PDB file of C-alpha atoms and ligand atoms in Angstrom:
ATOM      1  CA  MET A 155      10.034  -5.607  23.149  1.00 72.00           C
ATOM      2  CA  LYS A 156       7.033  -6.011  20.864  1.00 82.00           C
ATOM      3  CA  GLU A 157       7.284  -8.525  18.044  1.00 86.00           C
ATOM      4  CA  ALA A 158       5.948  -7.963  14.528  1.00 82.00           C
ATOM      5  CA  LYS A 159       2.995 -10.116  13.550  1.00 87.00           C
ATOM      6  CA  ASN A 160       2.279 -11.692  10.192  1.00 94.00           C
ATOM      7  CA  CYS A 161      -1.346 -10.672   9.682  1.00 97.00           C
ATOM      8  CA  LYS A 162      -3.714 -12.044   7.051  1.00 97.00           C
ATOM      9  CA  LEU A 163      -5.523  -9.430   4.957  1.00 98.00           C
ATOM     10  CA  ILE A 164      -9.214 -10.374   5.090  1.00 98.00           C
ATOM     11  CA  SER A 165     -10.878  -7.326   3.544  1.00 98.00           C
ATOM     12  CA  LYS A 166      -9.719  -4.717   1.031  1.00 98.00           C
ATOM     13  CA  LYS A 167     -11.740  -1.817  -0.411  1.00 98.00           C
ATOM     14  CA  GLU A 168     -10.745   1.318  -2.324  1.00 98.00           C
ATOM     15  CA  ILE A 169     -13.126   3.753  -0.616  1.00 97.00           C
ATOM     16  CA  ILE A 170     -12.159   6.785  -2.698  1.00 97.00           C
ATOM     17  CA  SER A 171      -9.547   7.061  -5.408  1.00 97.00           C
ATOM     18  CA  GLY A 172      -6.154   6.043  -3.990  1.00 97.00           C
ATOM     19  CA  VAL A 173      -7.453   5.415  -0.448  1.00 98.00           C
ATOM     20  CA  PHE A 174      -7.572   1.799   0.739  1.00 98.00           C
ATOM     21  CA  ASP A 175      -9.527   0.368   3.659  1.00 98.00           C
ATOM     22  CA  TYR A 176      -7.847  -2.803   4.972  1.00 98.00           C
ATOM     23  CA  THR A 177      -8.867  -5.249   7.693  1.00 98.00           C
ATOM     24  CA  VAL A 178      -6.351  -7.812   8.903  1.00 98.00           C
ATOM     25  CA  GLU A 179      -6.578 -10.657  11.378  1.00 97.00           C
ATOM     26  CA  SER A 180      -4.575 -10.304  14.580  1.00 97.00           C
ATOM     27  CA  ALA A 181      -6.012 -11.230  17.961  1.00 96.00           C
ATOM     28  CA  ASP A 182      -2.973  -9.791  19.776  1.00 95.00           C
ATOM     29  CA  ILE A 183      -3.048  -6.360  18.131  1.00 96.00           C
ATOM     30  CA  SER A 184      -6.839  -6.229  18.275  1.00 97.00           C
ATOM     31  CA  ASN A 185      -6.933  -6.908  22.025  1.00 96.00           C
ATOM     32  CA  GLU A 186      -4.277  -4.335  22.836  1.00 96.00           C
ATOM     33  CA  ALA A 187      -5.235  -1.534  20.439  1.00 97.00           C
ATOM     34  CA  ALA A 188      -6.212   1.800  21.987  1.00 97.00           C
ATOM     35  CA  CYS A 189      -7.646   4.678  19.975  1.00 97.00           C
ATOM     36  CA  GLY A 190      -4.961   6.974  18.562  1.00 98.00           C
ATOM     37  CA  GLN A 191      -2.258   4.317  18.479  1.00 98.00           C
ATOM     38  CA  PHE A 192      -0.610   3.307  15.228  1.00 98.00           C
ATOM     39  CA  LEU A 193       0.770   0.303  13.358  1.00 97.00           C
ATOM     40  CA  HIS A 194       4.227   0.182  11.821  1.00 97.00           C
ATOM     41  CA  ILE A 195       3.827  -1.718   8.589  1.00 97.00           C
ATOM     42  CA  SER A 196       6.330  -3.428   6.385  1.00 96.00           C
ATOM     43  CA  CYS A 197       4.965  -2.575   2.948  1.00 94.00           C
ATOM     44  CA  GLY A 198       7.001  -4.863   0.736  1.00 84.00           C
ATOM     45  CA  GLY A 199      10.379  -5.611  -0.816  1.00 74.00           C
ATOM     46  CA  LYS A 200      11.261  -2.159  -2.180  1.00 73.00           C
ATOM     47  CA  SER A 201      10.420  -0.196   0.974  1.00 73.00           C
ATOM     48  CA  PHE A 202      13.061  -0.987   3.566  1.00 82.00           C
ATOM     49  CA  LEU A 203      11.565   1.110   6.365  1.00 90.00           C
ATOM     50  CA  ARG A 204       8.184   0.360   7.875  1.00 95.00           C
ATOM     51  CA  ARG A 205       5.453   2.995   7.380  1.00 96.00           C
ATOM     52  CA  PRO A 206       3.271   4.292  10.246  1.00 97.00           C
ATOM     53  CA  ILE A 207      -0.506   3.965   9.718  1.00 98.00           C
ATOM     54  CA  SER A 208      -3.114   4.685  12.399  1.00 98.00           C
ATOM     55  CA  ILE A 209      -5.484   2.144  13.821  1.00 98.00           C
ATOM     56  CA  CYS A 210      -8.925   3.064  12.507  1.00 98.00           C
ATOM     57  CA  ASP A 211     -10.791   0.352  14.374  1.00 98.00           C
ATOM     58  CA  ALA A 212     -10.137  -2.920  16.182  1.00 98.00           C
ATOM     59  CA  GLY A 213     -12.159  -5.730  17.721  1.00 96.00           C
ATOM     60  CA  ASN A 214     -13.155  -9.391  17.355  1.00 96.00           C
ATOM     61  CA  GLY A 215      -9.608 -10.406  16.509  1.00 97.00           C
ATOM     62  CA  THR A 216      -9.307  -7.931  13.636  1.00 97.00           C
ATOM     63  CA  VAL A 217      -7.666  -4.570  13.028  1.00 98.00           C
ATOM     64  CA  ARG A 218      -8.738  -2.011  10.453  1.00 98.00           C
ATOM     65  CA  PHE A 219      -6.548   0.697   8.929  1.00 98.00           C
ATOM     66  CA  ILE A 220      -7.107   3.078   6.046  1.00 98.00           C
ATOM     67  CA  PHE A 221      -4.324   4.675   4.046  1.00 98.00           C
ATOM     68  CA  GLU A 222      -3.773   6.956   1.094  1.00 98.00           C
ATOM     69  CA  VAL A 223      -1.200   6.049  -1.536  1.00 97.00           C
ATOM     70  CA  LYS A 224       1.527   8.721  -1.242  1.00 96.00           C
ATOM     71  CA  GLY A 225       4.789   7.149  -2.408  1.00 94.00           C
ATOM     72  CA  GLU A 226       6.547   3.852  -2.884  1.00 93.00           C
ATOM     73  CA  GLY A 227       5.650   2.271   0.485  1.00 95.00           C
ATOM     74  CA  THR A 228       1.936   2.909   0.419  1.00 96.00           C
ATOM     75  CA  LEU A 229       1.822   1.994  -3.283  1.00 96.00           C
ATOM     76  CA  GLU A 230       3.321  -1.413  -2.499  1.00 95.00           C
ATOM     77  CA  LEU A 231       0.932  -1.822   0.414  1.00 97.00           C
ATOM     78  CA  SER A 232      -2.033  -1.041  -1.860  1.00 97.00           C
ATOM     79  CA  GLN A 233      -1.011  -3.932  -4.135  1.00 96.00           C
ATOM     80  CA  LYS A 234      -1.648  -6.590  -1.457  1.00 97.00           C
ATOM     81  CA  GLU A 235      -4.573  -8.881  -2.094  1.00 97.00           C
ATOM     82  CA  VAL A 236      -7.044 -10.537   0.266  1.00 98.00           C
ATOM     83  CA  GLY A 237      -5.352 -13.669   1.647  1.00 98.00           C
ATOM     84  CA  ASP A 238      -1.850 -12.104   1.580  1.00 97.00           C
ATOM     85  CA  HIS A 239       0.011 -11.672   4.850  1.00 97.00           C
ATOM     86  CA  ILE A 240       1.302  -8.281   6.042  1.00 97.00           C
ATOM     87  CA  ASP A 241       4.119  -7.842   8.564  1.00 96.00           C
ATOM     88  CA  ILE A 242       2.822  -5.427  11.217  1.00 97.00           C
ATOM     89  CA  LEU A 243       4.398  -4.098  14.407  1.00 96.00           C
ATOM     90  CA  GLY A 244       1.963  -2.660  16.907  1.00 93.00           C
ATOM     91  CA  PRO A 245       0.001  -1.227  18.453  1.00 97.00           C
ATOM     92  CA  LEU A 246       2.552   1.534  19.042  1.00 97.00           C
ATOM     93  CA  GLY A 247       2.589   4.967  20.650  1.00 97.00           C
ATOM     94  CA  HIS A 248       0.508   6.846  23.139  1.00 97.00           C
ATOM     95  CA  GLY A 249      -3.100   7.379  22.044  1.00 97.00           C
ATOM     96  CA  PHE A 250      -5.997   9.632  23.091  1.00 98.00           C
ATOM     97  CA  ASP A 251      -6.846   9.984  26.753  1.00 97.00           C
ATOM     98  CA  ILE A 252     -10.644   9.737  26.853  1.00 94.00           C
ATOM     99  CA  LYS A 253     -11.218  10.226  30.612  1.00 86.00           C
ATOM    100  CA  ASN A 254     -14.656  11.383  31.710  1.00 88.00           C
ATOM    101  CA  TYR A 255     -15.395  14.308  29.435  1.00 95.00           C
ATOM    102  CA  LYS A 256     -18.969  15.586  29.254  1.00 96.00           C
ATOM    103  CA  ASN A 257     -18.902  17.355  25.900  1.00 97.00           C
ATOM    104  CA  PRO A 258     -16.099  16.035  23.698  1.00 98.00           C
ATOM    105  CA  LEU A 259     -15.505  17.401  20.213  1.00 98.00           C
ATOM    106  CA  ILE A 260     -13.573  15.637  17.461  1.00 98.00           C
ATOM    107  CA  ILE A 261     -12.116  17.441  14.470  1.00 98.00           C
ATOM    108  CA  GLY A 262     -10.270  15.708  11.640  1.00 98.00           C
ATOM    109  CA  GLY A 263      -8.940  16.713   8.254  1.00 98.00           C
ATOM    110  CA  GLY A 264      -8.165  14.529   5.220  1.00 97.00           C
ATOM    111  CA  ILE A 265      -6.386  11.288   6.109  1.00 97.00           C
ATOM    112  CA  GLY A 266      -6.406  12.524   9.716  1.00 97.00           C
ATOM    113  CA  VAL A 267     -10.017  11.397  10.086  1.00 98.00           C
ATOM    114  CA  PHE A 268      -9.061   7.689  10.162  1.00 98.00           C
ATOM    115  CA  PRO A 269      -7.607   7.463  13.705  1.00 97.00           C
ATOM    116  CA  LEU A 270     -10.607   9.401  15.011  1.00 98.00           C
ATOM    117  CA  PHE A 271     -13.164   6.705  14.182  1.00 98.00           C
ATOM    118  CA  LYS A 272     -12.317   4.313  17.024  1.00 98.00           C
ATOM    119  CA  LEU A 273     -12.197   7.340  19.315  1.00 98.00           C
ATOM    120  CA  ALA A 274     -15.703   8.447  18.267  1.00 97.00           C
ATOM    121  CA  LYS A 275     -16.991   4.914  18.872  1.00 97.00           C
ATOM    122  CA  GLU A 276     -15.465   4.784  22.338  1.00 96.00           C
ATOM    123  CA  LEU A 277     -17.032   8.114  23.234  1.00 96.00           C
ATOM    124  CA  ASN A 278     -20.418   6.352  22.920  1.00 91.00           C
ATOM    125  CA  ASN A 279     -22.232   8.652  20.511  1.00 91.00           C
ATOM    126  CA  ASN A 280     -21.436  11.602  22.750  1.00 95.00           C
ATOM    127  CA  ALA A 281     -18.973  13.490  20.540  1.00 97.00           C
ATOM    128  CA  ASN A 282     -19.682  16.355  18.166  1.00 98.00           C
ATOM    129  CA  VAL A 283     -17.641  15.524  15.085  1.00 98.00           C
ATOM    130  CA  PHE A 284     -16.231  17.893  12.441  1.00 98.00           C
ATOM    131  CA  LEU A 285     -14.611  16.420   9.336  1.00 98.00           C
ATOM    132  CA  GLY A 286     -12.893  18.503   6.661  1.00 98.00           C
ATOM    133  CA  PHE A 287     -11.771  17.491   3.184  1.00 98.00           C
ATOM    134  CA  ARG A 288     -10.275  19.273   0.156  1.00 97.00           C
ATOM    135  CA  ASN A 289     -13.331  18.692  -2.031  1.00 98.00           C
ATOM    136  CA  LYS A 290     -16.350  16.433  -2.559  1.00 97.00           C
ATOM    137  CA  ASP A 291     -14.266  13.689  -4.221  1.00 97.00           C
ATOM    138  CA  ARG A 292     -12.133  13.295  -1.083  1.00 98.00           C
ATOM    139  CA  VAL A 293     -15.033  12.962   1.396  1.00 97.00           C
ATOM    140  CA  CYS A 294     -15.029   9.564   3.096  1.00 96.00           C
ATOM    141  CA  MET A 295     -16.380   7.772   6.192  1.00 97.00           C
ATOM    142  CA  GLU A 296     -19.184  10.335   6.511  1.00 97.00           C
ATOM    143  CA  GLU A 297     -21.956   7.800   7.195  1.00 97.00           C
ATOM    144  CA  GLU A 298     -19.826   5.712   9.538  1.00 97.00           C
ATOM    145  CA  PHE A 299     -19.017   8.761  11.654  1.00 98.00           C
ATOM    146  CA  GLU A 300     -22.680   9.820  11.640  1.00 97.00           C
ATOM    147  CA  GLN A 301     -23.589   6.489  13.240  1.00 97.00           C
ATOM    148  CA  VAL A 302     -21.184   6.935  16.156  1.00 97.00           C
ATOM    149  CA  SER A 303     -21.507  10.686  16.816  1.00 97.00           C
ATOM    150  CA  LYS A 304     -23.936  13.024  18.541  1.00 96.00           C
ATOM    151  CA  LEU A 305     -23.594  15.497  15.682  1.00 96.00           C
ATOM    152  CA  SER A 306     -21.517  15.139  12.557  1.00 97.00           C
ATOM    153  CA  ILE A 307     -20.576  18.052  10.286  1.00 97.00           C
ATOM    154  CA  VAL A 308     -18.687  17.594   7.039  1.00 98.00           C
ATOM    155  CA  GLY A 309     -17.063  20.448   5.148  1.00 97.00           C
ATOM    156  CA  THR A 310     -14.919  20.988   2.090  1.00 98.00           C
ATOM    157  CA  ASP A 311     -12.296  23.656   1.515  1.00 97.00           C
ATOM    158  CA  ASP A 312     -13.749  24.524  -1.906  1.00 97.00           C
ATOM    159  CA  GLY A 313     -17.418  24.323  -0.864  1.00 97.00           C
ATOM    160  CA  SER A 314     -18.229  21.461  -3.254  1.00 98.00           C
ATOM    161  CA  TYR A 315     -19.885  19.543  -0.373  1.00 97.00           C
ATOM    162  CA  GLY A 316     -21.197  20.445   3.079  1.00 96.00           C
ATOM    163  CA  TYR A 317     -19.855  23.410   5.039  1.00 97.00           C
ATOM    164  CA  THR A 318     -17.784  25.742   2.837  1.00 97.00           C
ATOM    165  CA  GLY A 319     -14.290  26.577   4.056  1.00 96.00           C
ATOM    166  CA  TYR A 320     -11.804  25.305   6.593  1.00 96.00           C
ATOM    167  CA  ILE A 321     -13.442  22.944   9.054  1.00 97.00           C
ATOM    168  CA  ALA A 322     -11.617  24.605  11.981  1.00 97.00           C
ATOM    169  CA  SER A 323     -13.705  27.734  11.275  1.00 97.00           C
ATOM    170  CA  ALA A 324     -16.917  25.690  11.524  1.00 97.00           C
ATOM    171  CA  MET A 325     -15.689  24.285  14.838  1.00 97.00           C
ATOM    172  CA  GLU A 326     -14.783  27.750  16.124  1.00 97.00           C
ATOM    173  CA  GLY A 327     -18.322  28.991  15.447  1.00 97.00           C
ATOM    174  CA  PHE A 328     -19.835  25.923  17.088  1.00 97.00           C
ATOM    175  CA  ILE A 329     -17.923  26.156  20.372  1.00 97.00           C
ATOM    176  CA  LYS A 330     -19.002  29.791  20.835  1.00 95.00           C
ATOM    177  CA  ASN A 331     -22.562  28.573  21.419  1.00 93.00           C
ATOM    178  CA  SER A 332     -22.224  24.964  22.563  1.00 96.00           C
ATOM    179  CA  PRO A 333     -20.542  23.396  25.585  1.00 96.00           C
ATOM    180  CA  CYS A 334     -17.219  21.683  24.914  1.00 97.00           C
ATOM    181  CA  ASP A 335     -14.685  20.461  27.481  1.00 96.00           C
ATOM    182  CA  VAL A 336     -12.160  18.751  25.206  1.00 98.00           C
ATOM    183  CA  ILE A 337     -11.113  18.819  21.565  1.00 98.00           C
ATOM    184  CA  PHE A 338      -9.447  15.813  19.909  1.00 98.00           C
ATOM    185  CA  SER A 339      -7.818  16.409  16.547  1.00 98.00           C
ATOM    186  CA  CYS A 340      -5.770  14.856  13.767  1.00 98.00           C
ATOM    187  CA  GLY A 341      -5.067  16.275  10.325  1.00 97.00           C
ATOM    188  CA  PRO A 342      -2.742  18.457   8.284  1.00 96.00           C
ATOM    189  CA  MET A 343      -0.407  20.779  10.178  1.00 96.00           C
ATOM    190  CA  PRO A 344      -2.182  24.068   9.243  1.00 96.00           C
ATOM    191  CA  MET A 345      -5.415  22.614  10.632  1.00 97.00           C
ATOM    192  CA  LEU A 346      -3.729  21.410  13.831  1.00 97.00           C
ATOM    193  CA  LYS A 347      -2.183  24.862  14.345  1.00 97.00           C
ATOM    194  CA  ALA A 348      -5.594  26.499  13.937  1.00 97.00           C
ATOM    195  CA  VAL A 349      -7.271  23.992  16.281  1.00 98.00           C
ATOM    196  CA  LYS A 350      -4.561  24.487  18.940  1.00 97.00           C
ATOM    197  CA  GLN A 351      -4.982  28.267  18.762  1.00 97.00           C
ATOM    198  CA  ILE A 352      -8.779  28.145  18.910  1.00 97.00           C
ATOM    199  CA  ALA A 353      -8.783  25.659  21.820  1.00 97.00           C
ATOM    200  CA  GLU A 354      -6.219  27.591  23.806  1.00 96.00           C
ATOM    201  CA  ASN A 355      -7.965  30.938  23.234  1.00 96.00           C
ATOM    202  CA  ALA A 356     -11.219  29.372  24.446  1.00 96.00           C
ATOM    203  CA  GLY A 357      -9.537  27.674  27.437  1.00 97.00           C
ATOM    204  CA  ILE A 358     -10.545  24.196  26.230  1.00 97.00           C
ATOM    205  CA  GLU A 359      -8.353  21.139  26.770  1.00 97.00           C
ATOM    206  CA  CYS A 360      -7.034  19.827  23.472  1.00 98.00           C
ATOM    207  CA  GLN A 361      -5.300  16.618  22.365  1.00 98.00           C
ATOM    208  CA  LEU A 362      -3.544  16.591  18.981  1.00 98.00           C
ATOM    209  CA  SER A 363      -2.341  13.586  17.029  1.00 98.00           C
ATOM    210  CA  LEU A 364       0.792  14.512  15.057  1.00 97.00           C
ATOM    211  CA  GLU A 365       2.012  12.861  11.871  1.00 91.00           C
ATOM    212  CA  GLN A 366       5.792  12.979  11.404  1.00 91.00           C
ATOM    213  CA  ARG A 367       8.061  11.007   9.128  1.00 93.00           C
ATOM    214  CA  MET A 368       9.295   8.010  11.084  1.00 95.00           C
ATOM    215  CA  GLY A 369      12.207   5.613  11.115  1.00 94.00           C
ATOM    216  CA  CYS A 370      12.192   2.966  13.813  1.00 94.00           C
ATOM    217  CA  GLY A 371       8.730   3.780  15.270  1.00 94.00           C
ATOM    218  CA  ILE A 372       9.823   2.666  18.733  1.00 94.00           C
ATOM    219  CA  GLY A 373      11.766   5.592  20.150  1.00 94.00           C
ATOM    220  CA  ALA A 374      15.305   4.669  19.143  1.00 94.00           C
ATOM    221  CA  CYS A 375      16.309   6.761  16.092  1.00 94.00           C
ATOM    222  CA  LEU A 376      14.980  10.304  16.848  1.00 93.00           C
ATOM    223  CA  VAL A 377      13.799  10.810  13.233  1.00 95.00           C
ATOM    224  CA  CYS A 378      10.328  11.789  14.421  1.00 96.00           C
ATOM    225  CA  VAL A 379      10.996  14.450  17.077  1.00 95.00           C
ATOM    226  CA  CYS A 380       8.819  17.521  17.611  1.00 96.00           C
ATOM    227  CA  GLU A 381       9.613  20.576  19.723  1.00 95.00           C
ATOM    228  CA  SER A 382       7.997  20.876  23.141  1.00 94.00           C
ATOM    229  CA  ILE A 383       7.677  23.683  25.689  1.00 94.00           C
ATOM    230  CA  PHE A 384      10.043  21.841  28.036  1.00 92.00           C
ATOM    231  CA  GLU A 385      13.763  22.519  28.426  1.00 92.00           C
ATOM    232  CA  GLY A 386      16.570  19.991  28.732  1.00 88.00           C
ATOM    233  CA  THR A 387      16.168  16.372  27.718  1.00 86.00           C
ATOM    234  CA  ASN A 388      12.441  16.766  27.094  1.00 89.00           C
ATOM    235  CA  LYS A 389      12.833  19.736  24.713  1.00 94.00           C
ATOM    236  CA  TYR A 390      12.372  17.383  21.755  1.00 95.00           C
ATOM    237  CA  LEU A 391       9.726  14.695  22.149  1.00 96.00           C
ATOM    238  CA  ARG A 392       9.480  11.551  20.023  1.00 96.00           C
ATOM    239  CA  VAL A 393       6.194  11.430  18.141  1.00 97.00           C
ATOM    240  CA  CYS A 394       6.384   7.623  17.920  1.00 96.00           C
ATOM    241  CA  LYS A 395       6.935   7.031  21.621  1.00 96.00           C
ATOM    242  CA  ASN A 396       5.741  10.096  23.572  1.00 96.00           C
ATOM    243  CA  GLY A 397       2.936  10.600  21.023  1.00 95.00           C
ATOM    244  CA  PRO A 398       1.525  10.577  18.422  1.00 98.00           C
ATOM    245  CA  VAL A 399      -1.127  12.182  20.673  1.00 98.00           C
ATOM    246  CA  PHE A 400      -0.003  15.173  22.755  1.00 98.00           C
ATOM    247  CA  ASP A 401      -1.639  17.778  24.941  1.00 97.00           C
ATOM    248  CA  SER A 402      -1.721  20.838  22.647  1.00 97.00           C
ATOM    249  CA  LYS A 403      -0.122  22.990  25.345  1.00 96.00           C
ATOM    250  CA  VAL A 404       2.971  20.780  25.414  1.00 96.00           C
ATOM    251  CA  VAL A 405       3.965  20.890  21.720  1.00 96.00           C
ATOM    252  CA  LYS A 406       5.219  23.816  19.639  1.00 95.00           C
ATOM    253  CA  LEU A 407       3.738  23.561  16.128  1.00 93.00           C
TER     254      LEU A 407
HETATM  255  C1  LIG B 214       1.521   8.207  13.593  1.00 60.06           C
HETATM  256  C2  LIG B 214       1.170   8.287  12.120  1.00 60.06           C
HETATM  257  C3  LIG B 214      -0.039   7.791  11.684  1.00 60.06           C
HETATM  258  C4  LIG B 214      -0.382   7.834  10.336  1.00 60.06           C
HETATM  259  N1  LIG B 214      -1.580   7.347   9.949  1.00 60.06           N
HETATM  260  C5  LIG B 214      -1.917   7.355   8.664  1.00 60.06           C
HETATM  261  C6  LIG B 214      -3.170   6.804   8.260  1.00 60.06           C
HETATM  262  O1  LIG B 214      -3.967   6.315   9.058  1.00 60.06           O
HETATM  263  N2  LIG B 214      -3.465   6.835   6.928  1.00 60.06           N
HETATM  264  C7  LIG B 214      -2.598   7.386   5.998  1.00 60.06           C
HETATM  265  O2  LIG B 214      -2.925   7.411   4.814  1.00 60.06           O
HETATM  266  N3  LIG B 214      -1.413   7.907   6.364  1.00 60.06           N
HETATM  267  C8  LIG B 214      -1.050   7.905   7.661  1.00 60.06           C
HETATM  268  N4  LIG B 214       0.176   8.408   8.026  1.00 60.06           N
HETATM  269  C9  LIG B 214       1.065   8.947   6.977  1.00 60.06           C
HETATM  270  C10 LIG B 214       1.820   7.786   6.314  1.00 60.06           C
HETATM  271  O3  LIG B 214       2.695   7.211   7.260  1.00 60.06           O
HETATM  272  C11 LIG B 214       2.655   8.286   5.133  1.00 60.06           C
HETATM  273  O4  LIG B 214       1.798   8.784   4.127  1.00 60.06           O
HETATM  274  C12 LIG B 214       3.476   7.152   4.556  1.00 60.06           C
HETATM  275  O5  LIG B 214       4.479   6.789   5.476  1.00 60.06           O
HETATM  276  C13 LIG B 214       4.105   7.560   3.254  1.00 60.06           C
HETATM  277  O6  LIG B 214       4.961   6.486   2.849  1.00 60.06           O
HETATM  278  P1  LIG B 214       5.270   6.250   1.302  1.00 60.06           P
HETATM  279  O7  LIG B 214       6.421   5.328   1.215  1.00 60.06           O
HETATM  280  O8  LIG B 214       4.049   5.874   0.564  1.00 60.06           O
HETATM  281  O9  LIG B 214       5.650   7.670   0.804  1.00 60.06           O
HETATM  282  P2  LIG B 214       7.101   8.349   0.793  1.00 60.06           P
HETATM  283  O10 LIG B 214       7.724   8.054  -0.520  1.00 60.06           O
HETATM  284  O11 LIG B 214       7.857   8.040   2.030  1.00 60.06           O
HETATM  285  O12 LIG B 214       6.609   9.835   0.827  1.00 60.06           O
HETATM  286  C14 LIG B 214       5.653  10.340  -0.139  1.00 60.06           C
HETATM  287  C15 LIG B 214       5.113  11.672   0.327  1.00 60.06           C
HETATM  288  O13 LIG B 214       4.446  11.528   1.587  1.00 60.06           O
HETATM  289  C16 LIG B 214       5.013  12.409   2.557  1.00 60.06           C
HETATM  290  N5  LIG B 214       5.085  11.722   3.858  1.00 60.06           N
HETATM  291  C17 LIG B 214       5.877  10.675   4.171  1.00 60.06           C
HETATM  292  N6  LIG B 214       5.695  10.318   5.458  1.00 60.06           N
HETATM  293  C18 LIG B 214       4.786  11.157   5.964  1.00 60.06           C
HETATM  294  C19 LIG B 214       4.192  11.311   7.235  1.00 60.06           C
HETATM  295  N7  LIG B 214       4.535  10.559   8.266  1.00 60.06           N
HETATM  296  N8  LIG B 214       3.266  12.280   7.384  1.00 60.06           N
HETATM  297  C20 LIG B 214       2.932  13.068   6.369  1.00 60.06           C
HETATM  298  N9  LIG B 214       3.454  12.984   5.138  1.00 60.06           N
HETATM  299  C21 LIG B 214       4.376  12.046   4.936  1.00 60.06           C
HETATM  300  C22 LIG B 214       6.419  12.708   2.045  1.00 60.06           C
HETATM  301  O14 LIG B 214       6.874  13.971   2.496  1.00 60.06           O
HETATM  302  C23 LIG B 214       6.220  12.702   0.552  1.00 60.06           C
HETATM  303  O15 LIG B 214       5.730  13.937   0.092  1.00 60.06           O
HETATM  304  C24 LIG B 214       0.527   8.403   9.376  1.00 60.06           C
HETATM  305  C25 LIG B 214       1.757   8.905   9.818  1.00 60.06           C
HETATM  306  C26 LIG B 214       2.061   8.851  11.171  1.00 60.06           C
HETATM  307  C27 LIG B 214       3.381   9.385  11.636  1.00 60.06           C
HETATM  308  S1  LIG B 215      10.723   6.970  14.644  1.00 60.06           S
HETATM  309 FE1  LIG B 215      12.581   6.409  15.638  1.00 60.06          FE
HETATM  310  S2  LIG B 215      12.463   7.589  17.482  1.00 60.06           S
HETATM  311 FE2  LIG B 215      10.551   7.923  16.557  1.00 60.06          FE
END
């Protein structure tokens, strides 16, 4: 069984309002981390349960994660200062399978873009990347993604920056005219549903990273289950253990 590590916070930035970019030291987590896996973080005294946050990047003995303040846990986490230690369990879960795809496409929405950064890096500038945000004020990581992508398109739901409208629509138009053999996605549920539908209609393989509320994070409590196409004991899959990344054809959204 994995043991939690006490990791020193070595860099902290608020990249947009309420969204914090943290880098911690941990050679063990850094060496093991695969793209799409997550950390289960003890946020502080008031939040009894750990909170799941995706690995954004890892390497050279450090691990980077980015989170939005939502409630008590992430608020406490955002109050850590450089030099503080954070209790982190990880890396956990089953990440993206990056095999030998020729024309990968990545699509992320909102806080779902963070786990896609390490993935884009590992695809060696070969992925076409689509990033969607609510409005201009919520756009983040645009330049970093540009540096590790073949093509990078940013859109906003309200049209205040980049492509106007849902980013899944931009992706749908793109794949009509450009080769694509796999779609990787993470983001809000309506976006994931749209991406699943578009990929399946086009006959393109698709891997989705799901975000569910979690308890234990290690497969023991069943708080995080999602419905699958299977019957019997596999009808409900554990997002923390079987996922968070699933083949889109396996999960019912
Ligand atoms: C595998 C995984 C990876 C994640 N990666 C990231 C990440 O990289 N960056 C990031 O900002 N967030 C990420 N999340 C979401 C993050 O875990 C939640 O926002 C966080 O747990 C909220 O805790 P809280 O105590 O601040 O809020 P709470 O008080 O627990 O909840 C506040 C609000 O957030 C909602 N919420 C709580 N948990 C989740 C959840 N799991 N998914 C969606 N909404 C939730 C609640 O419904 C409520 O409306 C991830 C979640 C999962 C399951
Ligand atoms: S969070 Fe406990 S089984 Fe997934």
